[in-house]
PDB file of C-alpha atoms in Angstrom:
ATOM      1  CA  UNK A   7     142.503  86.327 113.174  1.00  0.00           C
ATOM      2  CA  UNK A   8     139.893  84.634 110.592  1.00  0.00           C
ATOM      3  CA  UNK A   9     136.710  83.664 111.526  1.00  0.00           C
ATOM      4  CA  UNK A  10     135.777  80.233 112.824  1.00  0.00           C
ATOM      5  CA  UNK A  11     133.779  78.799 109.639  1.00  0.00           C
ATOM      6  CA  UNK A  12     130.508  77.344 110.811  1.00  0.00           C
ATOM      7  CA  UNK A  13     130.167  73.843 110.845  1.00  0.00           C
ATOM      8  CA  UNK A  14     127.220  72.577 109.032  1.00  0.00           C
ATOM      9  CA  UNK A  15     124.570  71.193 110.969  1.00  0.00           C
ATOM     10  CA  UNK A  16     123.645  68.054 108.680  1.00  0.00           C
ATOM     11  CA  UNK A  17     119.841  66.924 109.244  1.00  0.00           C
ATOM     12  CA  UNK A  18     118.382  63.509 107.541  1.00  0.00           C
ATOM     13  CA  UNK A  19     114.440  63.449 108.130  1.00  0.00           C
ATOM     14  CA  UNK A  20     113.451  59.995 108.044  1.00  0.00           C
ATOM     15  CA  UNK A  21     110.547  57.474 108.038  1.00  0.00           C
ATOM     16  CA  UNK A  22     109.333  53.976 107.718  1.00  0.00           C
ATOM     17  CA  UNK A  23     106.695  51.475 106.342  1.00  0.00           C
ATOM     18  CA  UNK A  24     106.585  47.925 108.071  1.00  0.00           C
ATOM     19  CA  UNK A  25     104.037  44.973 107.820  1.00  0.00           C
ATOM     20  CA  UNK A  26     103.006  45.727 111.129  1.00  0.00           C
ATOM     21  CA  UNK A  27     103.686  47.559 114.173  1.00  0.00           C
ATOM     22  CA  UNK A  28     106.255  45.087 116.583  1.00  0.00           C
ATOM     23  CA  UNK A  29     109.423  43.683 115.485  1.00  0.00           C
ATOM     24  CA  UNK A  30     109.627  40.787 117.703  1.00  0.00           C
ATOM     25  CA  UNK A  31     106.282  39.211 116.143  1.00  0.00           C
ATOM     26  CA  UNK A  32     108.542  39.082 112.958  1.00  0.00           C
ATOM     27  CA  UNK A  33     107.300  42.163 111.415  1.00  0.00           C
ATOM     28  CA  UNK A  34     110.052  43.886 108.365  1.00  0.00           C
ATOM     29  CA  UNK A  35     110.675  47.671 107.405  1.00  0.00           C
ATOM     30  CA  UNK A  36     109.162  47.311 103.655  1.00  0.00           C
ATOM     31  CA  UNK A  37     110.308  51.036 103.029  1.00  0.00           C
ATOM     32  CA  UNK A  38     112.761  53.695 103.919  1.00  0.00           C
ATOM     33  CA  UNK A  39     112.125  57.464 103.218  1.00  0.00           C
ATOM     34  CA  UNK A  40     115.110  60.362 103.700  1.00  0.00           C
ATOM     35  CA  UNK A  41     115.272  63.722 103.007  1.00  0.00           C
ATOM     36  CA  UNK A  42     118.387  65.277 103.314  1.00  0.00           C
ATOM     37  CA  UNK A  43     119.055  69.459 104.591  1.00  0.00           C
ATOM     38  CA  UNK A  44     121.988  71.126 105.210  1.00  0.00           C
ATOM     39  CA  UNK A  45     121.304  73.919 107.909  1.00  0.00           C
ATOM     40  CA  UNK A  46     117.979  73.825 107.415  1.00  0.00           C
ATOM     41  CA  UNK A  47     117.723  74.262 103.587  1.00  0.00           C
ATOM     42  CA  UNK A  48     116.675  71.029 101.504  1.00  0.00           C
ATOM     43  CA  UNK A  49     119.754  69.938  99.229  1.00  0.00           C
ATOM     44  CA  UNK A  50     117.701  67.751  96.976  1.00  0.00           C
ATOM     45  CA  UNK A  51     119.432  64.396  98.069  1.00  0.00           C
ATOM     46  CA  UNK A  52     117.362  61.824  99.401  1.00  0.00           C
ATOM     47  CA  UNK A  53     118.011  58.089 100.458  1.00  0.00           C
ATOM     48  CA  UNK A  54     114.490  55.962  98.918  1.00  0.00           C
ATOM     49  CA  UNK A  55     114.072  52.313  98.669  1.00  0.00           C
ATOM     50  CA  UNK A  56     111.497  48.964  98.983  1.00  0.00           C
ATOM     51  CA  UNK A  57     112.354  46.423 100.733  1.00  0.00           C
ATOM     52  CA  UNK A  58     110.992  43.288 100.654  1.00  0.00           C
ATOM     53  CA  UNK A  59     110.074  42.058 104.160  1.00  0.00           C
ATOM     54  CA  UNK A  60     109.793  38.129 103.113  1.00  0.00           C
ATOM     55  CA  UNK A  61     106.691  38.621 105.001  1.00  0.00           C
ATOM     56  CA  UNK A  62     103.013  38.263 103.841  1.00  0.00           C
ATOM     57  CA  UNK A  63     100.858  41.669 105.005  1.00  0.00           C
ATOM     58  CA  UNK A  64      97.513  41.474 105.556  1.00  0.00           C
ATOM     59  CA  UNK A  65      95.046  44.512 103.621  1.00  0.00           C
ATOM     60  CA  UNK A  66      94.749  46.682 106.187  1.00  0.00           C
ATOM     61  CA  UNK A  67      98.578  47.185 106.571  1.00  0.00           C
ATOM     62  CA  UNK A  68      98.547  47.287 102.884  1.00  0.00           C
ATOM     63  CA  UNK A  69      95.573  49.622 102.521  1.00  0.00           C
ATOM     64  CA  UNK A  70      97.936  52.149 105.026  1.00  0.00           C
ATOM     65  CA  UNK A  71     101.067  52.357 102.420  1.00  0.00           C
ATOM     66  CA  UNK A  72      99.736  51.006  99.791  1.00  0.00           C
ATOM     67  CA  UNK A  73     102.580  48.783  99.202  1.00  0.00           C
ATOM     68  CA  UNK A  74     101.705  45.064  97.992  1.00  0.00           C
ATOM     69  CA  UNK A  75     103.394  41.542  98.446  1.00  0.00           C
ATOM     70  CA  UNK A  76     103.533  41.824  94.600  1.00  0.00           C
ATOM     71  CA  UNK A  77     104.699  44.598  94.321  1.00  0.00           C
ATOM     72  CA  UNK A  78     107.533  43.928  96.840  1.00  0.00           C
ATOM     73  CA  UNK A  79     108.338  40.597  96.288  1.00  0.00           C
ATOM     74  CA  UNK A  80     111.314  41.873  93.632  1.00  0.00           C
ATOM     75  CA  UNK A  81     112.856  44.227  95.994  1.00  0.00           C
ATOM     76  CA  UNK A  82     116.259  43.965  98.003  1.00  0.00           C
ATOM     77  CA  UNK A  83     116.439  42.509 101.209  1.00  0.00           C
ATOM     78  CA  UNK A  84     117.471  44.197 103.844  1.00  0.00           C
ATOM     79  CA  UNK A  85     120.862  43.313 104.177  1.00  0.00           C
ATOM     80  CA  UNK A  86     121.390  44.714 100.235  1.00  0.00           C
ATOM     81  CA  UNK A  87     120.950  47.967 101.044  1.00  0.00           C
ATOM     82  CA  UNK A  88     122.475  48.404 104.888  1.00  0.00           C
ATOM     83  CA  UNK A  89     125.668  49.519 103.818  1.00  0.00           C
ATOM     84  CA  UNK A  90     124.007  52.295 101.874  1.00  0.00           C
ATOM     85  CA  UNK A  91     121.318  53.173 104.143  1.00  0.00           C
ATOM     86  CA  UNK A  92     123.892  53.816 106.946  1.00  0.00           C
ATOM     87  CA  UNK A  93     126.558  55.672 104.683  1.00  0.00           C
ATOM     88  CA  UNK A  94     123.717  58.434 103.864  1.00  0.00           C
ATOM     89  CA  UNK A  95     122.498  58.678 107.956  1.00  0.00           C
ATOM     90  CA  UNK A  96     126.038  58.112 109.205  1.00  0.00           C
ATOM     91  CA  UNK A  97     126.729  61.498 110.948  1.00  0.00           C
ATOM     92  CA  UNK A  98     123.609  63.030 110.941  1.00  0.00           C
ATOM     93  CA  UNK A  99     120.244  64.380 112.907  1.00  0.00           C
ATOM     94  CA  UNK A 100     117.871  62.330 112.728  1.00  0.00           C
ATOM     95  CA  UNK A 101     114.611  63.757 112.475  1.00  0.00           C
ATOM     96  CA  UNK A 102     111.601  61.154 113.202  1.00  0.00           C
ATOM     97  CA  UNK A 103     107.936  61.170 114.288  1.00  0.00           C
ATOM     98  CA  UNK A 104     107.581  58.773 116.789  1.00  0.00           C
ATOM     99  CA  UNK A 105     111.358  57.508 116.680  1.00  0.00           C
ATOM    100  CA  UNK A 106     110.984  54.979 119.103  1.00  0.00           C
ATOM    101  CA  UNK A 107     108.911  52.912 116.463  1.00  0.00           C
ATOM    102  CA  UNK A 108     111.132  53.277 113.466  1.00  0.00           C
ATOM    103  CA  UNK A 109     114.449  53.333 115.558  1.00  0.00           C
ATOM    104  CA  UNK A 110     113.360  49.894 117.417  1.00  0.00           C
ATOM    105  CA  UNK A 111     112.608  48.598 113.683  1.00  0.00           C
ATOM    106  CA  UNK A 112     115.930  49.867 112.279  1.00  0.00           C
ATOM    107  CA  UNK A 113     118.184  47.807 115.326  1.00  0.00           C
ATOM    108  CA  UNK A 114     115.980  44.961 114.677  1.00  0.00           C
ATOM    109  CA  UNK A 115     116.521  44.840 110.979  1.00  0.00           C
ATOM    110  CA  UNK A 116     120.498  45.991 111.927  1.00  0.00           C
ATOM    111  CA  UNK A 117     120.833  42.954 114.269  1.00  0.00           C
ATOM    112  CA  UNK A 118     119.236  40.517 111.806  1.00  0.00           C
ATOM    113  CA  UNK A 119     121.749  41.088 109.234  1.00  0.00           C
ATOM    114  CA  UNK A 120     124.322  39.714 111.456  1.00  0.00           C
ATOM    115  CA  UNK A 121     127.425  41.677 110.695  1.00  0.00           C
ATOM    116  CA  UNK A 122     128.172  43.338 113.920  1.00  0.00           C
ATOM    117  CA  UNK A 123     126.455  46.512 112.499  1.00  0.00           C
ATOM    118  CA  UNK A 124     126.273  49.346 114.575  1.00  0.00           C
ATOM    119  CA  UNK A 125     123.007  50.657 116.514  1.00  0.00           C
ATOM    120  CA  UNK A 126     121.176  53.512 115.393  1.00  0.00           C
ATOM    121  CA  UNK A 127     122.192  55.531 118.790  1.00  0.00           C
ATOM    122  CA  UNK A 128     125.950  54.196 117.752  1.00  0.00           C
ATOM    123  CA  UNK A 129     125.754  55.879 113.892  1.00  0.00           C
ATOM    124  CA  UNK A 130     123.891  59.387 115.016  1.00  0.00           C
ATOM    125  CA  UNK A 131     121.381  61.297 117.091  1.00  0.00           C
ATOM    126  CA  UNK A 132     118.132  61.400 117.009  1.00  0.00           C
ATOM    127  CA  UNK A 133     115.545  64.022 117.320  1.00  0.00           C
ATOM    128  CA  UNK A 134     111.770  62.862 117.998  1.00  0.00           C
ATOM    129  CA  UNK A 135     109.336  65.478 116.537  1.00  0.00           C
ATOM    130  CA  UNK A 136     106.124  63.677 118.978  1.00  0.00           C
ATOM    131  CA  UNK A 137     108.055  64.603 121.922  1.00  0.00           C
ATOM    132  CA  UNK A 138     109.014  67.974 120.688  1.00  0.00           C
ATOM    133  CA  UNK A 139     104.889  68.486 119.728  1.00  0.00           C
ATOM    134  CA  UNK A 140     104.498  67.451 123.521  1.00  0.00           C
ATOM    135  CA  UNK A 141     106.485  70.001 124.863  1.00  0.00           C
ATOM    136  CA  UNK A 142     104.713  72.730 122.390  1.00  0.00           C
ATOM    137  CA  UNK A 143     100.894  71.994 122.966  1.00  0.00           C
ATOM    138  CA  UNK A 144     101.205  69.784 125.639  1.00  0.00           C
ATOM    139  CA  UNK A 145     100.479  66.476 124.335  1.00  0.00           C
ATOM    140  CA  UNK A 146     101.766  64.609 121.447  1.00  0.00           C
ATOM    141  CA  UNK A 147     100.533  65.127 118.486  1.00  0.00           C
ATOM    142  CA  UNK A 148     100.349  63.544 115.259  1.00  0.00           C
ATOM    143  CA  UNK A 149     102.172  64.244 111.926  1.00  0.00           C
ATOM    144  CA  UNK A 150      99.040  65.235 110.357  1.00  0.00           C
ATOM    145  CA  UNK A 151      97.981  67.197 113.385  1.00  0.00           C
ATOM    146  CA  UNK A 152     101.186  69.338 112.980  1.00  0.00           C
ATOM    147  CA  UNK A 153     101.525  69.629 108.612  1.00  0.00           C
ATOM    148  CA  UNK A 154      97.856  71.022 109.404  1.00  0.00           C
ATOM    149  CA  UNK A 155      98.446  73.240 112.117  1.00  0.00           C
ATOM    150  CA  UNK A 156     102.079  74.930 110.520  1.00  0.00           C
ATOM    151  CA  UNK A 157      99.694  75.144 107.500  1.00  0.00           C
ATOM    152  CA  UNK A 158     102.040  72.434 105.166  1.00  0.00           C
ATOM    153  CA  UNK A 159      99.518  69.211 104.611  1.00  0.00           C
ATOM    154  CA  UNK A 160      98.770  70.891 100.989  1.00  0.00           C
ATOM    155  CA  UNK A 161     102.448  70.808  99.957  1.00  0.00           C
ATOM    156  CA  UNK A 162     102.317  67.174  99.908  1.00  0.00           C
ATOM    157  CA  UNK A 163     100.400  64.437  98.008  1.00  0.00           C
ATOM    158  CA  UNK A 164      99.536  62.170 101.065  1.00  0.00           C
ATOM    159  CA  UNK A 165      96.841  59.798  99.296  1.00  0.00           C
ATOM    160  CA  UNK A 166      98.857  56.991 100.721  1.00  0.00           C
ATOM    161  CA  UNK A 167     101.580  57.277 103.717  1.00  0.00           C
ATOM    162  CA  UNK A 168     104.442  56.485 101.911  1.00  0.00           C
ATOM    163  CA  UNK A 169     108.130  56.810 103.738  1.00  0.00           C
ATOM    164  CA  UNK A 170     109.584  59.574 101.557  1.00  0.00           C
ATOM    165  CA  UNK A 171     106.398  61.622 101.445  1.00  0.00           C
ATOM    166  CA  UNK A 172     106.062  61.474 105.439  1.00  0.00           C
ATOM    167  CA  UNK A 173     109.495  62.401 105.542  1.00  0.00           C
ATOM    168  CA  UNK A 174     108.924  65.472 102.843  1.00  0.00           C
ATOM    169  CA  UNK A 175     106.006  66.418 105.180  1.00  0.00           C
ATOM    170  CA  UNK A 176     107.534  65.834 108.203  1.00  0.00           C
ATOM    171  CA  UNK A 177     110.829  68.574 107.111  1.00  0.00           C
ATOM    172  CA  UNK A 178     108.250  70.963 106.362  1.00  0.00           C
ATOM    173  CA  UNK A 179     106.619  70.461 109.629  1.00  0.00           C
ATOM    174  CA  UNK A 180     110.477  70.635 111.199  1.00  0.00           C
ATOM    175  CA  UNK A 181     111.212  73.990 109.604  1.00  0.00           C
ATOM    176  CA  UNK A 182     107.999  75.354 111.042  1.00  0.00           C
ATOM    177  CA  UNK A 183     108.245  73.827 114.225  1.00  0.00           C
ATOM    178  CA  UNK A 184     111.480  75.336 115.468  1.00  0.00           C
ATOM    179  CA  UNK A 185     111.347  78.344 113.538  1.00  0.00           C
ATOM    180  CA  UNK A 186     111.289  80.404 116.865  1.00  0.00           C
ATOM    181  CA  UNK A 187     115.004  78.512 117.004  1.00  0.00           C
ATOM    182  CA  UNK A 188     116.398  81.571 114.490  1.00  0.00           C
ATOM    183  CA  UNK A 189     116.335  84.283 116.960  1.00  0.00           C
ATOM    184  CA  UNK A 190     119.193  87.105 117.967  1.00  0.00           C
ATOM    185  CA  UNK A 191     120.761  86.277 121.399  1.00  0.00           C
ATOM    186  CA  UNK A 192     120.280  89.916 122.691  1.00  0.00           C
ATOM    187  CA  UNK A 193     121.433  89.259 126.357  1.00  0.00           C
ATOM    188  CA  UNK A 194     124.084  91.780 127.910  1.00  0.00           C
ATOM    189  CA  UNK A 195     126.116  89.327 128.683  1.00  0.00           C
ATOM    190  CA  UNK A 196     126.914  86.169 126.846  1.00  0.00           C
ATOM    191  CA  UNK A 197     128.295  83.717 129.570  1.00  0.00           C
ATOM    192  CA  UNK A 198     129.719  81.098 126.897  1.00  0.00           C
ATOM    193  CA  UNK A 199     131.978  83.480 125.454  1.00  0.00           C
ATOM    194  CA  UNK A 200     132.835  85.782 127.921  1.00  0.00           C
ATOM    195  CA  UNK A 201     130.816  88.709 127.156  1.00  0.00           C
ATOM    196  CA  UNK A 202     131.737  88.676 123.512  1.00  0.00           C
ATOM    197  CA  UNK A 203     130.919  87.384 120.255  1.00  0.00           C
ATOM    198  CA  UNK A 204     126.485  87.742 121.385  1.00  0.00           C
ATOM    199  CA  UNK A 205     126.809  90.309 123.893  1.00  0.00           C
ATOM    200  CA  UNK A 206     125.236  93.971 122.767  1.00  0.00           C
ATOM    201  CA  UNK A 207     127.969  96.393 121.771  1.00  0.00           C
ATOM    202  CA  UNK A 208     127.741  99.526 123.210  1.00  0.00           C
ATOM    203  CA  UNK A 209     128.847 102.552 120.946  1.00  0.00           C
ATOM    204  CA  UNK A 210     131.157 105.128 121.972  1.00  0.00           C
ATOM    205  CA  UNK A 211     129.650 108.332 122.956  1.00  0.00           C
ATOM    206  CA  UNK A 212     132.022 110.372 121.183  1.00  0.00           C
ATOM    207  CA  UNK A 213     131.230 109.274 117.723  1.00  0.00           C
ATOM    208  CA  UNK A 214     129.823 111.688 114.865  1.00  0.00           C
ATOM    209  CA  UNK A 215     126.158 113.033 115.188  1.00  0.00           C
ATOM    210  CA  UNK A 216     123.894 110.610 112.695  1.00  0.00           C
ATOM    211  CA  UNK A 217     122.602 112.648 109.629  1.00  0.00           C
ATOM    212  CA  UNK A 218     118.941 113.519 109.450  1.00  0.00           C
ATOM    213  CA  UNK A 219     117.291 112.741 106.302  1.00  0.00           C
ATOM    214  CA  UNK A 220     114.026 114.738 106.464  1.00  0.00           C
ATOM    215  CA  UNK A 221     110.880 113.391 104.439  1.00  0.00           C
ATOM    216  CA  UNK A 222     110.147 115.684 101.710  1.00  0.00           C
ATOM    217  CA  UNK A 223     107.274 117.248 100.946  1.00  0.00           C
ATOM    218  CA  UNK A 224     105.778 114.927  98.625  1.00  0.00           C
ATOM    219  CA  UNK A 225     106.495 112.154 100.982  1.00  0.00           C
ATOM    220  CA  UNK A 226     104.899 113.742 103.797  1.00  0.00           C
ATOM    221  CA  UNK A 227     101.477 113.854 101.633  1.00  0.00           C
ATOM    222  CA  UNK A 228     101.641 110.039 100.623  1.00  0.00           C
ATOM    223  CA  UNK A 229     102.619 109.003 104.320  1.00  0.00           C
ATOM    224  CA  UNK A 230      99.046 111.158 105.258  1.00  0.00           C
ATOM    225  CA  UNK A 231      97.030 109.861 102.721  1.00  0.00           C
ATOM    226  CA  UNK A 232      98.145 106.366 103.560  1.00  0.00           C
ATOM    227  CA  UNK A 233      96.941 106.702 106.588  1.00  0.00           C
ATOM    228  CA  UNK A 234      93.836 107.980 105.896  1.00  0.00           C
ATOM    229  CA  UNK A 235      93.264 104.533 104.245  1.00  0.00           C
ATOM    230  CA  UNK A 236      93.956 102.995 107.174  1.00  0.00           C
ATOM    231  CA  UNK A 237      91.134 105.037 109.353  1.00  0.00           C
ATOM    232  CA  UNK A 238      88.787 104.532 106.546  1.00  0.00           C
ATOM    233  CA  UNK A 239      89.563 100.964 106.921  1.00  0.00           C
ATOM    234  CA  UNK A 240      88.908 100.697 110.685  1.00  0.00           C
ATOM    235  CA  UNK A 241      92.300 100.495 111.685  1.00  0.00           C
ATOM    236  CA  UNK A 242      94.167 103.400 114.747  1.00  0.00           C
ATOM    237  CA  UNK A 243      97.658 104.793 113.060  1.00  0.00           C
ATOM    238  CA  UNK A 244     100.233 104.850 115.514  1.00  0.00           C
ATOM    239  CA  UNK A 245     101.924 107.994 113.759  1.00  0.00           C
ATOM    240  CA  UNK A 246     100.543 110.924 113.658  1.00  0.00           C
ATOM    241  CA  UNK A 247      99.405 112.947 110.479  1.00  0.00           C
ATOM    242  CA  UNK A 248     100.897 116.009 111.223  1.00  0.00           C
TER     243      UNK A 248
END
């Protein structure tokens, strides 16, 4: 029997700009950042766009994202891009720092445009990166927080916190975050497929006796002097000289 192919596991990491931080006070996404991978690995597609928000910001939410009423006062609305900006997340992961904030801005812009659009829950899932920082260190912590800690905030210009280079950063951050995910399932059993498939395979006892390939003699004398280095460098081989 062929093997099962493996479905893909599609992931869209995604953030947002707005002129402010509550929908219901009439405040607009003004940007939307994606970054597409394909178990795990980046495919180079993204979803980008400005939006303007027919709403004046004040400078300190423009001093955030840099983004200006000028600036966005010849972009779409909303309702121009929808259709596209659900085709690329339709499906997917969603991967989102803090996703109660953009998700509650993505229904409200969704409900505005008045075409019995679905929800965010209702087009895919979503995975929030604060509450998976919470369960790692015990309190949520921020996107900058993290990219420093996994060692990723210089792979990124972040002079302003624009949508698709949070999201960049935030993959990186992903990828190092669940790492520990990619492990071997060395249980005895497997219980999900009835001791197959993950389960250790024992060997039979009668099988051939493994060949012995002894070191030679010039190998023997690098191995020692190698670990003669490491003495001289402090360090307590584990295998012997002799």
């Amino acid at each position: 029997m062929a093997n099962p192919v493996k479905q893909e596991q599609r992931l869209v990491i995604l953030d947002t700009e707005t002129t402010g931080i509550n929908p219901k006070e009439g405040h607009r996404i003004v940007e939307i950042g994606c970054v597409e991978m394909i178990n795990r690995q980046f495919t180079g597609r993204t979803f980008h766009v400005y939006i303007n928000p027919m709403f004046q910001m004040e400078q300190e939410v423009i001093d955030v994202h840099g983004l200006t009423n000028e600036f966005l006062a010849d972009k779409p609305l909303f309702h121009q891009v929808a259709d596209d900006f659900i085709d690329f997340i339709r499906g997917a992961e969603l991967i989102i720092h803090n996703a109660k904030f953009d998700v509650g801005f993505m229904d409200h812009e969704f409900e505005m445009v008045r075409r019995n659009l679905p929800m965010t829950g209702d087009i895919c899932s979503v995975t929030d990166t604060l509450h998976v920082s919470k369960d790692e260190f015990g309190s949520p912590k921020t996107l900058d927080f993290l990219a420093k800690h996994y060692r990723v905030d210089k792979l990124i210009d972040r002079t302003y916190h624009g949508a698709l280079i949070d999201a960049q950063l935030l993959a990186y951050v992903y990828i190092e975050m669940t790492r520990k995910q990619e492990t071997f399932n060395l249980s005895a059993d497997s219980e999900g497929d009835g001791g197959q498939g993950a389960a250790i395979r024992r060997v039979s006892q009668d099988r051939p006796a493994l060949k012995v390939i002894r070191a030679s003699a010039d190998e023997i004398v690098a191995h020692q002097e190698r670990l003669a280095i490491v003495e001289q460098k402090g360090g307590e081989p584990l295998w012997p000289k002799q």
